[in-house]
Coordinates of N, CA and C and ligand atoms in Angstrom, one line a residue:
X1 N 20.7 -54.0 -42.1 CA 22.0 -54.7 -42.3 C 22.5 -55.1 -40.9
X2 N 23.3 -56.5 -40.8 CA 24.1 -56.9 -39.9 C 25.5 -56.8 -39.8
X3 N 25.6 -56.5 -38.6 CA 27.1 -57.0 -38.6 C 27.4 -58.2 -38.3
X4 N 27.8 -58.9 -38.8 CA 28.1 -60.5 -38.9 C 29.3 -61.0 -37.8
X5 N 29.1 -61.5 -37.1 CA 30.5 -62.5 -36.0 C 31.8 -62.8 -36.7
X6 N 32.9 -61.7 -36.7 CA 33.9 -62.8 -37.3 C 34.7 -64.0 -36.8
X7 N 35.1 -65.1 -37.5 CA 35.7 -66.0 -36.9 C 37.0 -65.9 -36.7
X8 N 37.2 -66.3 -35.7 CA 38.8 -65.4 -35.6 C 39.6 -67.1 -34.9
X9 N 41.2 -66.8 -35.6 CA 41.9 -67.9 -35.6 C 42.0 -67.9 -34.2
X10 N 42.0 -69.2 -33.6 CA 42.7 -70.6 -34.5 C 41.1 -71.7 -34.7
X11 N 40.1 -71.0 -34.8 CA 38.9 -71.4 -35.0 C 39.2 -72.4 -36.5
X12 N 39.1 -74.0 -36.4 CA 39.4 -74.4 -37.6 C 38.3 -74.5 -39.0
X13 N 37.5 -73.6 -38.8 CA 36.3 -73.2 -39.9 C 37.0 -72.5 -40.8
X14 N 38.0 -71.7 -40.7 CA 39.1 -70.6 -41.4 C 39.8 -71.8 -42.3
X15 N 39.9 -73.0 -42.2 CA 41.3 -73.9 -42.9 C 39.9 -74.4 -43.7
X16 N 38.9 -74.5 -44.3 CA 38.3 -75.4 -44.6 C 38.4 -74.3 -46.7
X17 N 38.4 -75.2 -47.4 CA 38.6 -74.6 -49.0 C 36.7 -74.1 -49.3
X18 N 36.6 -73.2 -49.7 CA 35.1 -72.7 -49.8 C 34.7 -73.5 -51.3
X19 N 33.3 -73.5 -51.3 CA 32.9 -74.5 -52.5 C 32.2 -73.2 -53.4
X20 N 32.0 -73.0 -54.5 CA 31.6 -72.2 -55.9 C 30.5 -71.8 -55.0
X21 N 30.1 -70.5 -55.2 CA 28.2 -70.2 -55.1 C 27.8 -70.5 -57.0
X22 N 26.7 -71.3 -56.6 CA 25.8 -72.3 -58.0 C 25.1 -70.9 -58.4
X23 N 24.3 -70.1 -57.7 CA 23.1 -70.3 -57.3 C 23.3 -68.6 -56.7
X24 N 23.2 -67.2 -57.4 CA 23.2 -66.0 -56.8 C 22.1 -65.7 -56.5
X25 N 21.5 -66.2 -55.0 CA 20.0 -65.7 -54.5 C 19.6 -64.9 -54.0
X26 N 18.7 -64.7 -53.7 CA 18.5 -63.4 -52.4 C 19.2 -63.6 -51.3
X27 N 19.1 -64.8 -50.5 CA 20.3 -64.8 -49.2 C 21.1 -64.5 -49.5
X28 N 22.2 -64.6 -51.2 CA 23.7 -64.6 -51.3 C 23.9 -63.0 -51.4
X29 N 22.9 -62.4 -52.0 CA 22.8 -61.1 -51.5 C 22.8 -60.2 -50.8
X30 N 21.8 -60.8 -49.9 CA 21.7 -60.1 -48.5 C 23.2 -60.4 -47.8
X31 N 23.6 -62.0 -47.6 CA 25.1 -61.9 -46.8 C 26.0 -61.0 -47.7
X32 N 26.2 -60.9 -48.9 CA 27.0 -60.0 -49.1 C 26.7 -58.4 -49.1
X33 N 25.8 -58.1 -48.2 CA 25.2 -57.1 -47.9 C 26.1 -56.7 -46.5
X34 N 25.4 -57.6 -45.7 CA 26.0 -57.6 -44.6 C 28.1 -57.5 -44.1
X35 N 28.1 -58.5 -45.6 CA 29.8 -58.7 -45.4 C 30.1 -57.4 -45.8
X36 N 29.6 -56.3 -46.2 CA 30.3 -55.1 -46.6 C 30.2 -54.1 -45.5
X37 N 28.6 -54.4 -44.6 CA 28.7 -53.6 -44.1 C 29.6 -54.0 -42.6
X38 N 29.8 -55.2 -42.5 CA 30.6 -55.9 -41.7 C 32.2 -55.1 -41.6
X39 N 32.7 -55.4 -42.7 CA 33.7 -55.2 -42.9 C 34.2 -53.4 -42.7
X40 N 33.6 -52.7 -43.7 CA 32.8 -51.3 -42.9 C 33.2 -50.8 -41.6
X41 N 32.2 -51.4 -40.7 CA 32.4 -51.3 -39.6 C 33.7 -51.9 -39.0
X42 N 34.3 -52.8 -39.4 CA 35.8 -53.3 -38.9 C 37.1 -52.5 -39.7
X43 N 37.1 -51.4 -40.5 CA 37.9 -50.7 -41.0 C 38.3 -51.8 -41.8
X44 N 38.3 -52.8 -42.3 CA 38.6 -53.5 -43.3 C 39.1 -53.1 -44.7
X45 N 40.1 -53.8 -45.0 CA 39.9 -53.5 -47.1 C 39.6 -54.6 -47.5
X46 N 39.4 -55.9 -47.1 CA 38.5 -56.8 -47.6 C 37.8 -57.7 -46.7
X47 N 36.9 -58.5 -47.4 CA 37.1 -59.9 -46.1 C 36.5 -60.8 -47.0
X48 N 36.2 -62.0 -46.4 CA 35.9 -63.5 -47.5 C 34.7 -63.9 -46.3
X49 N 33.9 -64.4 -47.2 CA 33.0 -65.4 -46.7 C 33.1 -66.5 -46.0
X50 N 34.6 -66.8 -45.9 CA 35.0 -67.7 -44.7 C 34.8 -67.8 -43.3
X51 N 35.3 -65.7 -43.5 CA 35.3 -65.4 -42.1 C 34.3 -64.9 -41.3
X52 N 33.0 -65.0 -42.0 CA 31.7 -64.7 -41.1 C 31.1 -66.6 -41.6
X53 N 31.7 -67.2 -41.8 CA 31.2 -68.7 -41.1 C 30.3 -69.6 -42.7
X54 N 30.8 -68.5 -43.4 CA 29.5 -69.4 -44.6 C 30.8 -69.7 -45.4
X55 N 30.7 -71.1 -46.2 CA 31.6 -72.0 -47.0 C 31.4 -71.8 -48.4
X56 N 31.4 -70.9 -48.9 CA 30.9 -70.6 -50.5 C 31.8 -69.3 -50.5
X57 N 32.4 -69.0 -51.9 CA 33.9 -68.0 -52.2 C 33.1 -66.6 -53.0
X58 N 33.0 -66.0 -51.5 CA 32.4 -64.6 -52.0 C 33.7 -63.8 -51.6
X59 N 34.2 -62.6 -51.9 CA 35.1 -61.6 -51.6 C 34.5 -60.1 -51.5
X60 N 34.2 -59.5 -50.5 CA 34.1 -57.9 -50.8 C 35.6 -57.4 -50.4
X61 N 35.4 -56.3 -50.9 CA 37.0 -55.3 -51.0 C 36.9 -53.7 -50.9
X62 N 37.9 -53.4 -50.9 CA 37.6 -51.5 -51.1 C 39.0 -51.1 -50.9
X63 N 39.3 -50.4 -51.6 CA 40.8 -49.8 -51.5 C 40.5 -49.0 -50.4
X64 N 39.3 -48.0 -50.1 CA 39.4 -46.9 -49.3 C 38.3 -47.1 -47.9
X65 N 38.0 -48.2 -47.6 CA 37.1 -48.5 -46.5 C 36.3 -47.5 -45.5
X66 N 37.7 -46.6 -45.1 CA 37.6 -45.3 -44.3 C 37.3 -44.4 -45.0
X67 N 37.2 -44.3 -46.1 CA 37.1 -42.7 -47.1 C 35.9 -43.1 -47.1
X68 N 34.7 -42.2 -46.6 CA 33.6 -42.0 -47.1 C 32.9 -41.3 -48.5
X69 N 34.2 -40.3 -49.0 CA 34.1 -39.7 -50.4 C 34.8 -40.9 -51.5
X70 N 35.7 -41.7 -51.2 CA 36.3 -42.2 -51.8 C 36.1 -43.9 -51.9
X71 N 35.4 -44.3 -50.9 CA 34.6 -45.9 -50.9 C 33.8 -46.4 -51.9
X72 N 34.4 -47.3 -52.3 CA 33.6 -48.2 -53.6 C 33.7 -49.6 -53.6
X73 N 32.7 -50.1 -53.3 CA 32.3 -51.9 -52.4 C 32.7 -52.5 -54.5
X74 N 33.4 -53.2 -53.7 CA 34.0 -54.2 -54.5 C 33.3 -55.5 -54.3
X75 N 32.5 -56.4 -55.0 CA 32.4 -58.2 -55.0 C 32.6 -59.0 -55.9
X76 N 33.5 -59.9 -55.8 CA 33.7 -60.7 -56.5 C 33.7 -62.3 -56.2
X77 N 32.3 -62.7 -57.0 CA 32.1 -64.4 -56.8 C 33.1 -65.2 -56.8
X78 N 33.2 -66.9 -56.5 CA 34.1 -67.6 -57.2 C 35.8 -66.9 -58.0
X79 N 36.2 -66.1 -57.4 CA 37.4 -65.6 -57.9 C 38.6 -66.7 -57.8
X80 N 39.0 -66.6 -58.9 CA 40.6 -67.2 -58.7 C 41.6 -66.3 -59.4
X81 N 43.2 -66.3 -59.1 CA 43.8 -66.1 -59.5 C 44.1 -67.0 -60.3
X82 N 44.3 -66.7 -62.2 CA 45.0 -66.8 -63.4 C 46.1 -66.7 -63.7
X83 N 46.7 -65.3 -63.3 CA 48.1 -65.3 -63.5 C 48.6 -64.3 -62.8
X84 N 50.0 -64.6 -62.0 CA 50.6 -63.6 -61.2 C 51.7 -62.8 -61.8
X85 N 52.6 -61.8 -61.5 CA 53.8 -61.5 -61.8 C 54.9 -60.6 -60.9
X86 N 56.0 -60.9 -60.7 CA 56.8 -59.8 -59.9 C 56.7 -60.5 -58.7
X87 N 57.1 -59.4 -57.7 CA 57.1 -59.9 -56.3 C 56.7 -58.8 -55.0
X88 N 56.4 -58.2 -54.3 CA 56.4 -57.2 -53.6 C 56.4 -57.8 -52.4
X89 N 56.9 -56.8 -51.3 CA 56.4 -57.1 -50.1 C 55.6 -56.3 -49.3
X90 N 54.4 -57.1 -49.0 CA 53.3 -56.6 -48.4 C 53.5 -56.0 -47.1
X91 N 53.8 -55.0 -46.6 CA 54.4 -54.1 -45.0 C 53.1 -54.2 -44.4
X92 N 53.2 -54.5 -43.3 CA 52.1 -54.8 -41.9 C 51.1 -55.5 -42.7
X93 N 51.0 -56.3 -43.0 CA 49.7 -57.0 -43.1 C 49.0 -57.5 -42.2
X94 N 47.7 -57.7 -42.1 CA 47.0 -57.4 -41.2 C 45.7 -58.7 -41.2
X95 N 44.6 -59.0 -40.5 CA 43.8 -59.7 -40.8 C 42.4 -59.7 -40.4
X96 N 41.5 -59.4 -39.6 CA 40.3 -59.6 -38.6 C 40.3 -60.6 -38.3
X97 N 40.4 -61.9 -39.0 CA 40.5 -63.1 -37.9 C 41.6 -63.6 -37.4
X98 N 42.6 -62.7 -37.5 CA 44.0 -63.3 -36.8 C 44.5 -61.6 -36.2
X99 N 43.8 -62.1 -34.8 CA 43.8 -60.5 -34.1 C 45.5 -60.4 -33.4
X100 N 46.0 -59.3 -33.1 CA 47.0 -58.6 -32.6 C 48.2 -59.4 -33.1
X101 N 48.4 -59.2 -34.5 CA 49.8 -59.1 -35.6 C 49.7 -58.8 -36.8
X102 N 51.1 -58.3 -36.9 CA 51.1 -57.7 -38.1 C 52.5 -58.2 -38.7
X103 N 52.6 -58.1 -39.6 CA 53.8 -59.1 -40.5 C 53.8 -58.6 -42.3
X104 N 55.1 -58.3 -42.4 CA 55.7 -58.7 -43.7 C 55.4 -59.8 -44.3
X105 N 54.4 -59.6 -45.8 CA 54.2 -61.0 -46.5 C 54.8 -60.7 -47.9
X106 N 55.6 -61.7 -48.2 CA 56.1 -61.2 -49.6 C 54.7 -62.1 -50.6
X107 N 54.2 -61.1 -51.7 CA 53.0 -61.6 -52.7 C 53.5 -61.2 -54.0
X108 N 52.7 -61.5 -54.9 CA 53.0 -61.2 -55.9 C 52.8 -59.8 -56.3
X109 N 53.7 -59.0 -57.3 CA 53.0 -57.8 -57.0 C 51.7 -57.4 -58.1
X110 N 51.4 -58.3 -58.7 CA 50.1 -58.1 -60.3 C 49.6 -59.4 -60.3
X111 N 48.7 -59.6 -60.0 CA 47.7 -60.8 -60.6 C 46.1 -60.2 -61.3
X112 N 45.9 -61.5 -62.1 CA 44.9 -61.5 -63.0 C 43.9 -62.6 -62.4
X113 N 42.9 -61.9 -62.1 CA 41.9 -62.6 -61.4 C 40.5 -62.9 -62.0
X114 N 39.9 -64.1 -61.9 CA 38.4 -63.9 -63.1 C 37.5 -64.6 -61.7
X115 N 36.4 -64.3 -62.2 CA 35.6 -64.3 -61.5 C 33.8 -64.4 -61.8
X116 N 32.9 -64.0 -61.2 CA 31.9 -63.6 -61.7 C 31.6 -62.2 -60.4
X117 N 30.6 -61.3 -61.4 CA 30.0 -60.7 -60.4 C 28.6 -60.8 -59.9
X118 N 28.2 -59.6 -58.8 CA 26.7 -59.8 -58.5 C 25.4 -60.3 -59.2
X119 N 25.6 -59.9 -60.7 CA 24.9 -60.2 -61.6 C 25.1 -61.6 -62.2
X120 N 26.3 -62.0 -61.6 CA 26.5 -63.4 -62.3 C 27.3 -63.1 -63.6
X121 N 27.7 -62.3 -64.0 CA 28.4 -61.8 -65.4 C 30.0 -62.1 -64.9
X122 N 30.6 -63.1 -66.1 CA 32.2 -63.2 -65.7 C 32.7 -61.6 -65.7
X123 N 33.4 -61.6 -64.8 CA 34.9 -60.3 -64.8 C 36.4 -61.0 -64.6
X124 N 36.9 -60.2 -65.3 CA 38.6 -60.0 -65.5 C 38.8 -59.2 -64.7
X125 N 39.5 -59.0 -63.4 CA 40.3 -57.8 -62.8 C 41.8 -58.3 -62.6
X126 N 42.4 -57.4 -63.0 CA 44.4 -57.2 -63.2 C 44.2 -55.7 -62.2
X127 N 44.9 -56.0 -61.2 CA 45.7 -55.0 -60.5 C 47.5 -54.9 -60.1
X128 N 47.8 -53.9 -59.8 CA 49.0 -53.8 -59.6 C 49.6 -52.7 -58.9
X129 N 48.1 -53.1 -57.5 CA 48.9 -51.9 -56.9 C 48.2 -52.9 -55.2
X130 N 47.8 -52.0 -54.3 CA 47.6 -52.2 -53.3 C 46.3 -53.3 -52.8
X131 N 45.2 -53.3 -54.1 CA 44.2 -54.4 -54.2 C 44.8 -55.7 -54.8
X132 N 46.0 -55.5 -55.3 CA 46.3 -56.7 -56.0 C 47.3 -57.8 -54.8
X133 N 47.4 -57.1 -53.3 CA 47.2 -57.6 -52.3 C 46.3 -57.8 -51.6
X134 N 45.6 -57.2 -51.9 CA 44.3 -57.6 -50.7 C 43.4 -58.9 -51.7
X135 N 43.6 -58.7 -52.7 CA 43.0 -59.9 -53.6 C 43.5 -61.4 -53.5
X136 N 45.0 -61.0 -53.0 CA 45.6 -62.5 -52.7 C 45.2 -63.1 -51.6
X137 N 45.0 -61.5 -50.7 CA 44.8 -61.9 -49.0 C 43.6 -63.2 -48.9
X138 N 42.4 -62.3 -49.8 CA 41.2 -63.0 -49.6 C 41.1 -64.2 -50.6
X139 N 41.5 -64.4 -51.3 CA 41.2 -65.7 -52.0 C 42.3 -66.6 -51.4
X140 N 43.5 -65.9 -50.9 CA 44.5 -67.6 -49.9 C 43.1 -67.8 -48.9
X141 N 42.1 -66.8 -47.9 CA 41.0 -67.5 -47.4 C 40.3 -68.1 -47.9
X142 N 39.8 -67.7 -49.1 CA 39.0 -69.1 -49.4 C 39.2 -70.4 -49.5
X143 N 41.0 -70.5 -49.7 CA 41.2 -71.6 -49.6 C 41.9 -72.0 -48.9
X144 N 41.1 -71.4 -47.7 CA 41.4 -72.3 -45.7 C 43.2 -71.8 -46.0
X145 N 43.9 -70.6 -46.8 CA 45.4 -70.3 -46.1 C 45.0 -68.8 -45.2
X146 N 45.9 -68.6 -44.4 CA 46.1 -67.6 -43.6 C 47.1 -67.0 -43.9
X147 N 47.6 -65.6 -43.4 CA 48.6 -64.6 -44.3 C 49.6 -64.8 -42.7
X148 N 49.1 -65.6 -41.9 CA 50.6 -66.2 -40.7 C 51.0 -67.7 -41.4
X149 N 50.5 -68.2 -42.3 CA 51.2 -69.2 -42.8 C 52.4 -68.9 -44.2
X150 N 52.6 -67.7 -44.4 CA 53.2 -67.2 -45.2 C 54.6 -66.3 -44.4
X151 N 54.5 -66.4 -43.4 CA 55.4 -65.7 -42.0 C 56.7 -66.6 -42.0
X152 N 57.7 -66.3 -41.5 CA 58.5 -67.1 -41.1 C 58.2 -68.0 -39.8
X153 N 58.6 -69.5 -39.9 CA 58.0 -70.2 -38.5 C 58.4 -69.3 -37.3
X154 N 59.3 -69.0 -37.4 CA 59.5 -68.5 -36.1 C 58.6 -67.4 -35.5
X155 N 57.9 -66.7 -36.8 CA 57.0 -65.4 -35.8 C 55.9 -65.8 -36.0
X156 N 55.5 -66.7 -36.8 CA 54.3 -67.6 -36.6 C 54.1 -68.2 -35.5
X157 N 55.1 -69.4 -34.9 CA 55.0 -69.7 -33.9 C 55.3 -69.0 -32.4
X158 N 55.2 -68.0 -32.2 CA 55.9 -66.8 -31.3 C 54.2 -66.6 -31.5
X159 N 53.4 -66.1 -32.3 CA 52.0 -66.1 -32.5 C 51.3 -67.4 -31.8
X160 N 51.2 -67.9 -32.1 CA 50.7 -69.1 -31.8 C 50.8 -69.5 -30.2
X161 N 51.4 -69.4 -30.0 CA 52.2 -69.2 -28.2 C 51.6 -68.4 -27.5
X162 N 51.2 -67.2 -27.9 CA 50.7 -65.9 -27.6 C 49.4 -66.5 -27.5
X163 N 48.7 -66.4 -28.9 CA 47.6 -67.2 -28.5 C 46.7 -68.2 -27.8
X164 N 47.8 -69.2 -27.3 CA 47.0 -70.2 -27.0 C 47.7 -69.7 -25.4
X165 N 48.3 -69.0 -25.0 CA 48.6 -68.6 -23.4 C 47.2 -67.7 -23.5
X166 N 46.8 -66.5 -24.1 CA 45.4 -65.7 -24.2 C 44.2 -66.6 -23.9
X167 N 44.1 -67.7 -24.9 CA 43.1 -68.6 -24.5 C 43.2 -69.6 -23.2
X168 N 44.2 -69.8 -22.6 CA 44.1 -70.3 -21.6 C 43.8 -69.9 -20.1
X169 N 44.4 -68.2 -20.3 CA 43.9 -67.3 -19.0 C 41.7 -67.0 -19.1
X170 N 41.9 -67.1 -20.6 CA 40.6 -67.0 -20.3 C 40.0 -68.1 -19.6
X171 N 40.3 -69.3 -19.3 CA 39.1 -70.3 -19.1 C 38.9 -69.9 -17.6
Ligands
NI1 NI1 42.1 -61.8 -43.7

């Protein structure tokens, strides 16, 4: 297994909308091999296929990333959200490709999500608890949003400033 490069903002490969996987092959398996063990290794609770550079809407997840007794790799193909409800706010949200912040995102707090799995068999998943954020996290990536476009401008842009002064000492 690999650990895969993440792309990290303001890399514009992150804004682009991912296209359906047709076609569950051996490569789509192997990458989502790697995206778990990727993410794994980054203490992650989820991550999207965006962010290791491939354009097709894969999602792995795990409530417990860190729990070695308690880890269970979650994938879900082509997922979208169906139906949302409520409101919560998400405390420190976090991202791999949008390094050093953390921010309040208000989400929904239950959504119904369909999908297909590994096997290619549709799934239904309804949560309403702590994955039923991380589900929103990664499918707004699939579709090129970030969880700093959901920020207020002002600490977005306070980010963004930060950023592009970081990238500028480096050249
Ligand atoms: Ni993310």
């Amino acid at each position: 297994m690999d650990t895969l490069e993440i792309v990290k903002y303001p890399d514009k490969f992150l804004r682009q909308p991912t296209k359906p996987v047709e076609n569950i092959n051996g490569d789509i398996q192997d990458l989502i091999e790697n995206m778990a063990f990727t993410m794994y290794e980054s203490s992650g609770a989820g991550l999207a296929s965006i962010q290791v550079r491939c354009d097709k809407s894969i999602v792995v997840y795990d409530a417990f990333p860190t729990d070695q007794e308690k880890r269970s790799l979650q994938v879900i193909i082509n997922p979208k959200i169906i139906a949302s409800e409520g409101k919560v706010l998400s405390e420190k949200e976090g991202c791999l490709s949008v390094p050093d912040i953390r921010a309040d995102v208000k989400r929904a707090a239950a959504v119904l999500v369909e999908g297909v799995d590994r096997e290619g068999n549709p799934v239904r998943i309804e949560r309403d608890d702590f994955l039923a954020v991380v589900l929103q996290h990664e499918i707004d990536h699939l579709n090129g949003t970030l969880f700093i476009d959901r920020i207020s401008a002002l600490k977005r842009n306070l980010y963004k400033k930060r950023i592009r002064k970081q990238l500028k000492q480096k050249k």
